[in-house]
Coordinates of C-alpha atoms in Angstrom, one line a residue:
Chain D
M1 CA 130.5 98.3 102.9
A2 CA 129.5 99.4 106.4
E3 CA 129.8 97.1 109.5
L4 CA 126.7 95.3 110.4
I5 CA 125.4 95.5 113.9
L6 CA 122.6 93.4 115.3
T7 CA 121.1 94.6 118.4
T8 CA 119.0 92.3 120.9
F9 CA 118.4 92.2 124.3
D10 CA 121.1 91.6 127.0
W11 CA 119.0 88.6 128.6
V12 CA 115.5 87.2 128.4
P13 CA 113.5 84.8 130.4
E14 CA 113.9 81.1 129.5
T15 CA 110.5 80.7 127.6
P16 CA 111.4 82.8 124.6
R17 CA 114.8 81.7 124.4
G18 CA 115.3 80.2 120.7
Y19 CA 112.5 82.2 119.5
V20 CA 113.6 86.1 119.9
R21 CA 113.3 87.5 116.6
D22 CA 116.9 88.6 116.4
L23 CA 117.1 84.8 115.2
R24 CA 115.8 85.6 111.9
V25 CA 118.3 88.1 111.5
R26 CA 121.5 86.1 112.6
W27 CA 120.1 83.3 110.4
A28 CA 119.8 85.6 107.1
L29 CA 123.4 87.0 108.1
E30 CA 124.6 83.5 108.3
E31 CA 122.9 82.5 105.3
A32 CA 124.7 85.5 103.3
G33 CA 128.0 85.0 104.8
L34 CA 127.8 88.7 105.9
P35 CA 130.1 89.5 108.9
Y36 CA 128.3 91.2 111.8
R37 CA 128.6 92.1 115.3
V38 CA 125.9 91.6 118.0
E39 CA 125.1 94.3 120.8
S40 CA 122.9 94.2 123.6
V41 CA 120.4 96.6 125.3
P42 CA 118.8 96.0 129.1
F43 CA 115.8 93.8 128.7
T44 CA 114.5 96.0 131.5
P45 CA 114.3 98.9 131.9
R46 CA 114.1 100.0 128.2
N47 CA 115.6 103.5 127.8
A48 CA 115.1 106.2 125.2
E49 CA 117.6 105.2 123.0
H50 CA 116.2 101.7 122.6
F51 CA 112.9 103.5 121.8
A52 CA 114.6 105.8 119.1
H53 CA 115.9 102.8 117.4
Q54 CA 112.7 100.4 118.0
P55 CA 109.7 102.4 118.6
F56 CA 107.8 99.7 120.4
G57 CA 110.8 98.8 122.6
Q58 CA 111.2 95.3 121.0
V59 CA 114.2 93.6 119.4
P60 CA 115.9 93.4 116.9
W61 CA 117.3 96.3 115.1
L62 CA 120.0 96.3 112.5
T63 CA 122.4 99.4 111.9
D64 CA 124.2 99.3 108.4
G65 CA 126.2 102.6 108.3
D66 CA 124.2 105.3 109.1
I67 CA 120.7 103.5 108.4
S68 CA 119.1 102.0 111.6
I69 CA 116.3 99.4 110.8
F70 CA 113.6 97.7 113.1
E71 CA 110.9 95.1 112.0
S72 CA 112.5 91.7 111.3
G73 CA 110.6 91.8 107.7
A74 CA 112.3 95.1 106.9
I75 CA 115.6 93.9 108.0
L76 CA 115.3 90.8 105.8
L77 CA 114.5 92.6 103.0
H78 CA 117.5 94.9 103.4
L79 CA 119.8 92.2 103.8
G80 CA 118.2 90.4 100.7
H81 CA 119.1 93.4 98.8
R82 CA 122.8 93.4 99.7
G83 CA 123.5 90.2 97.8
D84 CA 122.3 87.7 95.6
T85 CA 122.0 84.5 98.4
L86 CA 118.9 85.6 100.1
L87 CA 116.7 86.8 97.0
P88 CA 116.2 85.4 93.6
A89 CA 118.3 87.7 90.9
D90 CA 115.3 87.6 88.2
P91 CA 112.5 90.2 88.7
R92 CA 109.8 87.5 89.1
G93 CA 111.6 85.3 91.5
R94 CA 112.2 88.2 93.5
S95 CA 108.7 89.5 93.5
K96 CA 107.7 86.0 94.4
A97 CA 110.2 86.0 97.5
V98 CA 108.9 89.5 98.6
E99 CA 105.0 88.6 98.4
W100 CA 105.9 85.2 100.3
L101 CA 107.7 87.4 102.9
F102 CA 104.7 89.6 103.5
A103 CA 102.6 86.4 103.5
A104 CA 104.6 85.0 106.3
L105 CA 104.4 88.0 108.4
N106 CA 100.9 89.3 107.5
S107 CA 98.8 86.2 106.5
V108 CA 100.4 83.3 108.4
E109 CA 102.0 85.0 111.6
M110 CA 98.9 87.4 112.1
A111 CA 97.1 84.0 112.8
G112 CA 99.8 81.9 114.3
L113 CA 101.0 84.4 116.8
P114 CA 97.9 85.2 118.6
W115 CA 97.1 81.6 118.6
A116 CA 100.5 80.8 120.2
I117 CA 99.8 83.3 122.9
F118 CA 96.5 81.7 123.6
A119 CA 98.4 78.4 123.7
F120 CA 101.0 79.3 126.0
S121 CA 98.4 81.2 128.4
G122 CA 96.4 78.0 128.4
Y123 CA 93.3 79.6 126.8
V124 CA 92.8 76.3 124.9
G125 CA 89.5 74.4 124.7
E126 CA 85.7 74.7 124.0
T127 CA 85.6 78.4 124.4
P128 CA 84.3 80.6 121.3
E129 CA 87.3 82.5 121.5
W130 CA 89.9 79.9 121.3
K131 CA 87.9 78.1 118.5
R132 CA 87.8 81.2 116.6
L133 CA 91.7 81.9 116.8
D134 CA 92.2 78.2 115.9
E135 CA 90.0 78.0 112.9
F136 CA 91.6 81.4 111.8
L137 CA 95.1 79.7 112.0
K138 CA 93.9 76.4 110.5
G139 CA 92.4 78.3 107.4
R140 CA 95.7 79.5 106.7
L141 CA 97.4 76.2 107.1
T142 CA 94.9 74.5 105.0
H143 CA 95.9 76.6 102.0
L144 CA 99.6 76.6 102.8
E145 CA 99.8 72.7 103.0
P146 CA 99.7 71.8 99.3
I147 CA 102.1 74.7 98.5
L148 CA 104.6 73.3 100.7
A149 CA 103.9 69.7 99.7
G150 CA 104.8 70.8 96.2
R151 CA 108.0 72.9 96.5
E152 CA 111.2 72.8 98.7
W153 CA 111.0 76.6 99.3
L154 CA 108.6 79.3 98.5
A155 CA 110.1 81.3 95.8
G156 CA 112.0 78.4 94.0
T157 CA 115.3 78.8 95.8
F158 CA 115.8 79.4 99.5
S159 CA 115.0 83.0 100.5
V160 CA 114.2 85.6 103.2
A161 CA 110.5 84.4 102.6
D162 CA 111.6 81.1 103.9
I163 CA 113.4 82.4 106.9
A164 CA 110.0 84.4 108.1
M165 CA 107.9 81.6 107.2
A166 CA 109.8 79.0 108.7
D167 CA 110.2 80.9 111.7
V168 CA 106.5 82.1 112.1
L169 CA 105.6 78.0 111.6
R170 CA 108.2 76.9 114.2
L171 CA 106.4 78.9 116.8
V172 CA 103.1 77.1 116.0
D173 CA 104.9 73.8 115.8
R174 CA 106.3 74.3 119.4
F175 CA 102.4 74.3 120.7
D176 CA 101.6 71.1 118.4
G177 CA 99.6 73.4 115.9
L178 CA 101.1 71.7 112.8
A179 CA 100.0 68.1 113.8
T180 CA 97.5 67.7 111.1
H181 CA 99.7 69.7 108.4
P182 CA 102.5 67.2 107.8
A183 CA 103.8 69.3 104.7
C184 CA 104.2 72.3 106.7
R185 CA 106.0 70.5 109.6
D186 CA 108.3 68.9 107.0
Y187 CA 109.0 72.4 105.7
V188 CA 109.8 73.4 109.1
A189 CA 112.4 70.4 109.7
R190 CA 113.9 71.0 106.3
A191 CA 114.6 74.8 107.0
I192 CA 115.7 74.3 110.5
G193 CA 118.3 71.8 109.4
R194 CA 120.2 74.2 107.5
P195 CA 123.7 74.9 108.8
S196 CA 123.0 78.7 109.1
F197 CA 119.9 77.9 111.4
V198 CA 121.5 75.7 113.5
K199 CA 124.4 78.2 114.2
A200 CA 122.2 81.1 114.5
H201 CA 119.9 79.2 117.1
A202 CA 123.1 78.0 118.9
D203 CA 124.3 81.7 119.0
Q204 CA 121.1 83.1 120.3
L205 CA 121.1 80.3 123.2
A206 CA 124.6 81.1 124.0
H207 CA 124.0 84.9 124.0
F208 CA 121.4 84.5 126.7
A209 CA 123.0 81.9 128.7
A210 CA 126.2 84.0 128.9
A211 CA 124.0 86.9 130.3
D212 CA 122.6 84.3 133.1
L213 CA 126.3 83.8 134.0
S214 CA 127.3 87.3 134.3
H215 CA 124.1 88.0 136.3
S216 CA 125.1 85.1 138.8
D217 CA 128.7 86.7 138.8
E218 CA 127.0 89.9 140.2
K219 CA 125.1 88.2 142.7
S220 CA 127.9 86.1 144.0
Chain R
M1 CA 104.9 100.3 81.0
A2 CA 102.6 97.5 81.2
E3 CA 98.9 97.9 82.0
L4 CA 98.2 97.6 85.8
I5 CA 95.3 95.4 86.8
L6 CA 93.9 95.2 90.3
T7 CA 91.5 92.0 90.7
T8 CA 89.3 92.0 93.6
F9 CA 86.0 89.8 94.4
D10 CA 82.9 90.6 92.3
W11 CA 80.9 91.1 95.3
V12 CA 81.0 91.0 99.0
P13 CA 78.5 91.2 102.1
E14 CA 77.6 94.6 103.4
T15 CA 79.9 94.3 106.4
P16 CA 83.5 94.2 104.9
R17 CA 82.4 97.0 102.3
G18 CA 84.9 99.8 102.4
Y19 CA 87.2 97.5 104.1
V20 CA 88.2 95.2 101.6
R21 CA 92.1 95.1 101.0
D22 CA 91.9 96.1 97.3
L23 CA 91.2 99.7 99.0
R24 CA 95.0 99.8 99.9
V25 CA 95.7 99.2 96.3
R26 CA 93.3 101.5 94.8
W27 CA 94.4 104.3 97.1
A28 CA 98.2 103.7 96.1
L29 CA 97.2 104.0 92.5
E30 CA 95.2 106.9 93.0
E31 CA 97.9 108.6 94.9
A32 CA 100.7 107.7 92.4
G33 CA 98.2 108.6 89.5
L34 CA 99.0 105.4 88.0
P35 CA 96.3 104.2 85.3
Y36 CA 94.7 100.9 86.3
R37 CA 91.7 98.6 85.5
V38 CA 90.0 96.7 87.9
E39 CA 88.7 93.0 87.3
S40 CA 86.6 90.7 89.4
V41 CA 86.7 87.1 90.5
P42 CA 83.7 85.3 92.1
F43 CA 83.3 85.7 95.8
T44 CA 81.9 82.1 95.6
P45 CA 82.9 79.6 94.6
R46 CA 86.7 80.5 94.5
N47 CA 88.1 78.8 91.5
A48 CA 91.7 77.1 90.6
E49 CA 92.8 80.5 89.0
H50 CA 92.0 82.6 91.8
F51 CA 94.2 80.3 94.2
A52 CA 96.9 80.2 91.4
H53 CA 97.0 84.1 92.0
Q54 CA 96.3 84.2 95.7
P55 CA 97.0 81.1 97.3
F56 CA 95.0 81.9 100.4
G57 CA 91.9 82.6 98.2
Q58 CA 91.6 86.0 99.1
V59 CA 92.0 89.4 97.4
P60 CA 93.5 91.6 96.2
W61 CA 96.1 90.7 93.6
L62 CA 97.7 92.8 91.0
T63 CA 99.1 92.0 87.5
D64 CA 101.7 94.4 86.2
G65 CA 102.8 92.7 82.8
D66 CA 103.9 89.0 83.4
I67 CA 104.2 89.7 87.2
S68 CA 101.1 88.9 89.5
I69 CA 101.4 90.0 93.0
F70 CA 99.4 89.1 96.0
E71 CA 99.4 90.4 99.6
S72 CA 98.4 94.0 99.9
G73 CA 102.1 94.9 101.6
A74 CA 103.9 93.4 98.6
I75 CA 101.9 95.3 96.2
L76 CA 102.2 98.5 98.1
L77 CA 105.9 98.1 97.9
H78 CA 105.9 97.1 94.2
L79 CA 104.0 100.2 93.5
G80 CA 106.2 102.4 95.6
H81 CA 109.1 101.4 93.6
R82 CA 107.3 102.3 90.3
G83 CA 107.6 106.0 91.0
D84 CA 108.5 108.5 93.5
T85 CA 105.4 109.8 95.1
L86 CA 105.0 106.6 97.4
L87 CA 108.3 106.2 98.7
P88 CA 111.0 108.8 99.7
A89 CA 113.8 109.2 97.1
D90 CA 116.5 109.2 99.5
P91 CA 117.8 105.6 100.9
R92 CA 117.2 106.9 104.5
G93 CA 113.9 107.9 104.1
R94 CA 113.1 104.9 101.9
S95 CA 114.4 102.4 104.5
K96 CA 112.1 104.4 107.1
A97 CA 109.0 104.0 105.0
V98 CA 109.8 100.3 104.4
E99 CA 110.3 99.5 108.2
W100 CA 107.0 101.2 108.8
L101 CA 105.3 99.6 106.2
F102 CA 106.3 96.2 108.0
A103 CA 105.4 97.7 111.5
A104 CA 101.8 98.5 110.4
L105 CA 101.2 94.9 108.9
N106 CA 103.3 92.7 111.4
S107 CA 103.6 94.8 114.8
V108 CA 100.0 96.5 114.6
E109 CA 97.7 94.7 112.2
M110 CA 98.8 91.6 113.9
A111 CA 97.3 92.9 117.3
G112 CA 94.6 94.9 115.7
L113 CA 92.9 92.4 113.4
P114 CA 92.5 89.7 115.9
W115 CA 91.1 92.2 118.2
A116 CA 88.8 93.5 115.5
I117 CA 87.4 90.0 114.8
F118 CA 86.7 89.3 118.6
A119 CA 85.1 93.0 118.7
F120 CA 82.9 92.0 115.6
S121 CA 81.9 88.6 117.1
G122 CA 81.0 90.2 120.4
Y123 CA 83.7 88.2 122.3
V124 CA 84.3 91.7 124.3
G125 CA 84.1 92.1 128.2
E126 CA 85.8 90.6 131.1
T127 CA 87.1 87.4 129.7
P128 CA 90.9 86.5 130.1
E129 CA 90.9 85.9 126.2
W130 CA 89.5 89.3 125.6
K131 CA 91.6 91.1 127.9
R132 CA 94.8 89.4 126.5
L133 CA 94.2 90.6 123.0
D134 CA 92.9 94.1 124.3
E135 CA 96.4 94.5 126.0
F136 CA 98.3 93.2 123.1
L137 CA 96.7 96.1 120.8
K138 CA 96.8 98.7 123.4
G139 CA 100.6 97.9 124.1
R140 CA 101.0 98.9 120.6
L141 CA 98.9 101.7 120.4
T142 CA 100.6 103.3 123.6
H143 CA 103.9 103.3 121.8
L144 CA 102.5 104.6 118.6
E145 CA 100.4 107.2 120.1
P146 CA 103.5 109.9 121.1
I147 CA 105.0 109.2 117.4
L148 CA 101.8 110.1 115.8
A149 CA 101.5 113.1 117.9
G150 CA 104.7 114.2 116.9
R151 CA 104.6 113.9 113.0
E152 CA 102.2 114.2 110.1
W153 CA 103.3 111.1 108.3
L154 CA 105.4 108.0 109.6
A155 CA 108.4 108.6 107.2
G156 CA 108.4 112.2 106.9
T157 CA 106.4 112.7 103.9
F158 CA 103.4 110.8 102.9
S159 CA 104.2 107.0 101.8
V160 CA 102.6 103.5 101.5
A161 CA 103.3 103.2 105.1
D162 CA 100.7 105.7 105.8
I163 CA 98.3 103.8 103.7
A164 CA 99.0 100.4 105.4
M165 CA 99.1 102.0 108.9
A166 CA 96.0 104.2 108.5
D167 CA 93.9 101.3 107.0
V168 CA 95.1 99.1 109.8
L169 CA 94.0 101.7 112.6
R170 CA 90.9 102.6 110.7
L171 CA 89.5 99.1 111.1
V172 CA 90.4 99.5 115.1
D173 CA 88.5 102.7 115.0
R174 CA 85.4 101.0 113.4
F175 CA 85.2 99.2 116.7
D176 CA 86.1 102.3 118.9
G177 CA 89.3 101.2 119.8
L178 CA 91.2 104.2 119.3
A179 CA 89.0 106.2 122.0
T180 CA 91.7 106.6 124.4
H181 CA 94.5 107.3 121.6
P182 CA 93.7 110.6 120.2
A183 CA 96.5 111.1 118.2
C184 CA 96.0 107.9 116.4
R185 CA 92.7 108.8 115.8
D186 CA 93.9 112.3 114.2
Y187 CA 96.2 110.5 112.2
V188 CA 93.3 108.3 110.5
A189 CA 91.3 111.3 110.1
R190 CA 94.1 113.2 108.4
A191 CA 94.7 110.1 106.2
I192 CA 91.3 109.3 105.2
G193 CA 90.8 113.0 104.3
R194 CA 93.0 112.7 101.4
P195 CA 91.3 112.7 98.1
S196 CA 92.8 109.6 96.8
F197 CA 91.5 107.6 99.8
V198 CA 87.9 109.4 99.3
K199 CA 88.1 108.5 95.7
A200 CA 89.4 104.8 96.4
H201 CA 86.7 104.1 99.1
A202 CA 84.1 105.5 96.8
D203 CA 85.1 103.4 94.0
Q204 CA 85.3 100.3 96.5
L205 CA 81.6 100.9 97.3
A206 CA 80.4 101.4 93.9
H207 CA 82.1 98.3 92.7
F208 CA 80.1 96.3 95.3
A209 CA 76.9 98.1 94.6
A210 CA 77.1 97.5 91.1
A211 CA 77.3 94.0 91.8
D212 CA 74.0 94.3 93.9
L213 CA 72.2 95.6 91.0
S214 CA 73.3 93.0 88.5
H215 CA 72.5 90.4 91.1
S216 CA 69.0 91.9 91.2
D217 CA 68.8 91.8 87.5
E218 CA 69.6 88.3 87.1
K219 CA 66.7 87.7 89.8
S220 CA 64.0 89.8 88.3

């Protein structure tokens, strides 16, 4: 099989560290035991080659031989199909994992990310705008809560759906959005307790910390 | 092959008509020439069987033999794999269509839907909240614009990615959010001019209009 190369930024500010989406891909690669190499592109300025791989100027992307893939969901699905550790082998289980992968990104993150942006920006309180986004998110969590109370992982066994969902909920939890949804919070704790998450997270932090060092070398 | 059954609401209010997400599935089924049947569940109240198929209490879901799938993105992908009209046959083209499907739902709709909710609710103007969401959406459209100016369809040939992206952008266009992005608007026009969209859209409107008639019959 071709070498897998994960590309992320060379450096990011403190705030997003530990939450940059290359984490989802690192986590999946660690879970699957697939060897990979990490490459970097400048956080700024973003050049034409970057946009050729990732049309929105974001990260990550993955190259697998002559195929270059952007969108963390598409990368997770691609890696899922490379082995049998990230997607169930039976068609029903596989279908379940795929629908939950989309649910994480299109039903839950679509509510959770704008909510987190508002929480981070301090747009929190009594305004109708905040209440509308909060209601949007809470509507999703209310339905998710009994599901996550009743099963360990979304598709029976741990899959790419859990990598996406746990990472989406982890961002909400960062701004204390899971306080009234304990099963969602327990699920996040369960997921991020896995050795593959711990390694992926530490590797992301180390990657950006190393960039700090080389930046300060240049300055000295 | 098993019979395909698409389930949607029996009725919805006027505003969402033409935009209920069963449209994406109808459109794909029409493009692929796959025979299907439409079934209905009550808009209200939503019962346990509904939640068993769609854990967030939304629509649509699709049953294909003993597999029941929710999330429009997952359904589109499932239908894409059933034939060769909705996904390119070659691995690179297929990968491209899948990444753009995720991009439509996770990069563009994640900005576009909250924006449309705010526009619909009248939360438009000079508030920092509106400006933040507007900036989030415009950031995505700015990168999409040259891409859609340079190609007819996202993955070369028409695919499920275009069904998702055009439907996502169509909602933004409804609230005039594409005014400064003519290539995005032309792309929507191109997509919704396809006979399969026209039929799917008319079928959805007719489905809900028929419910109005039967509701008024009950009352008379």
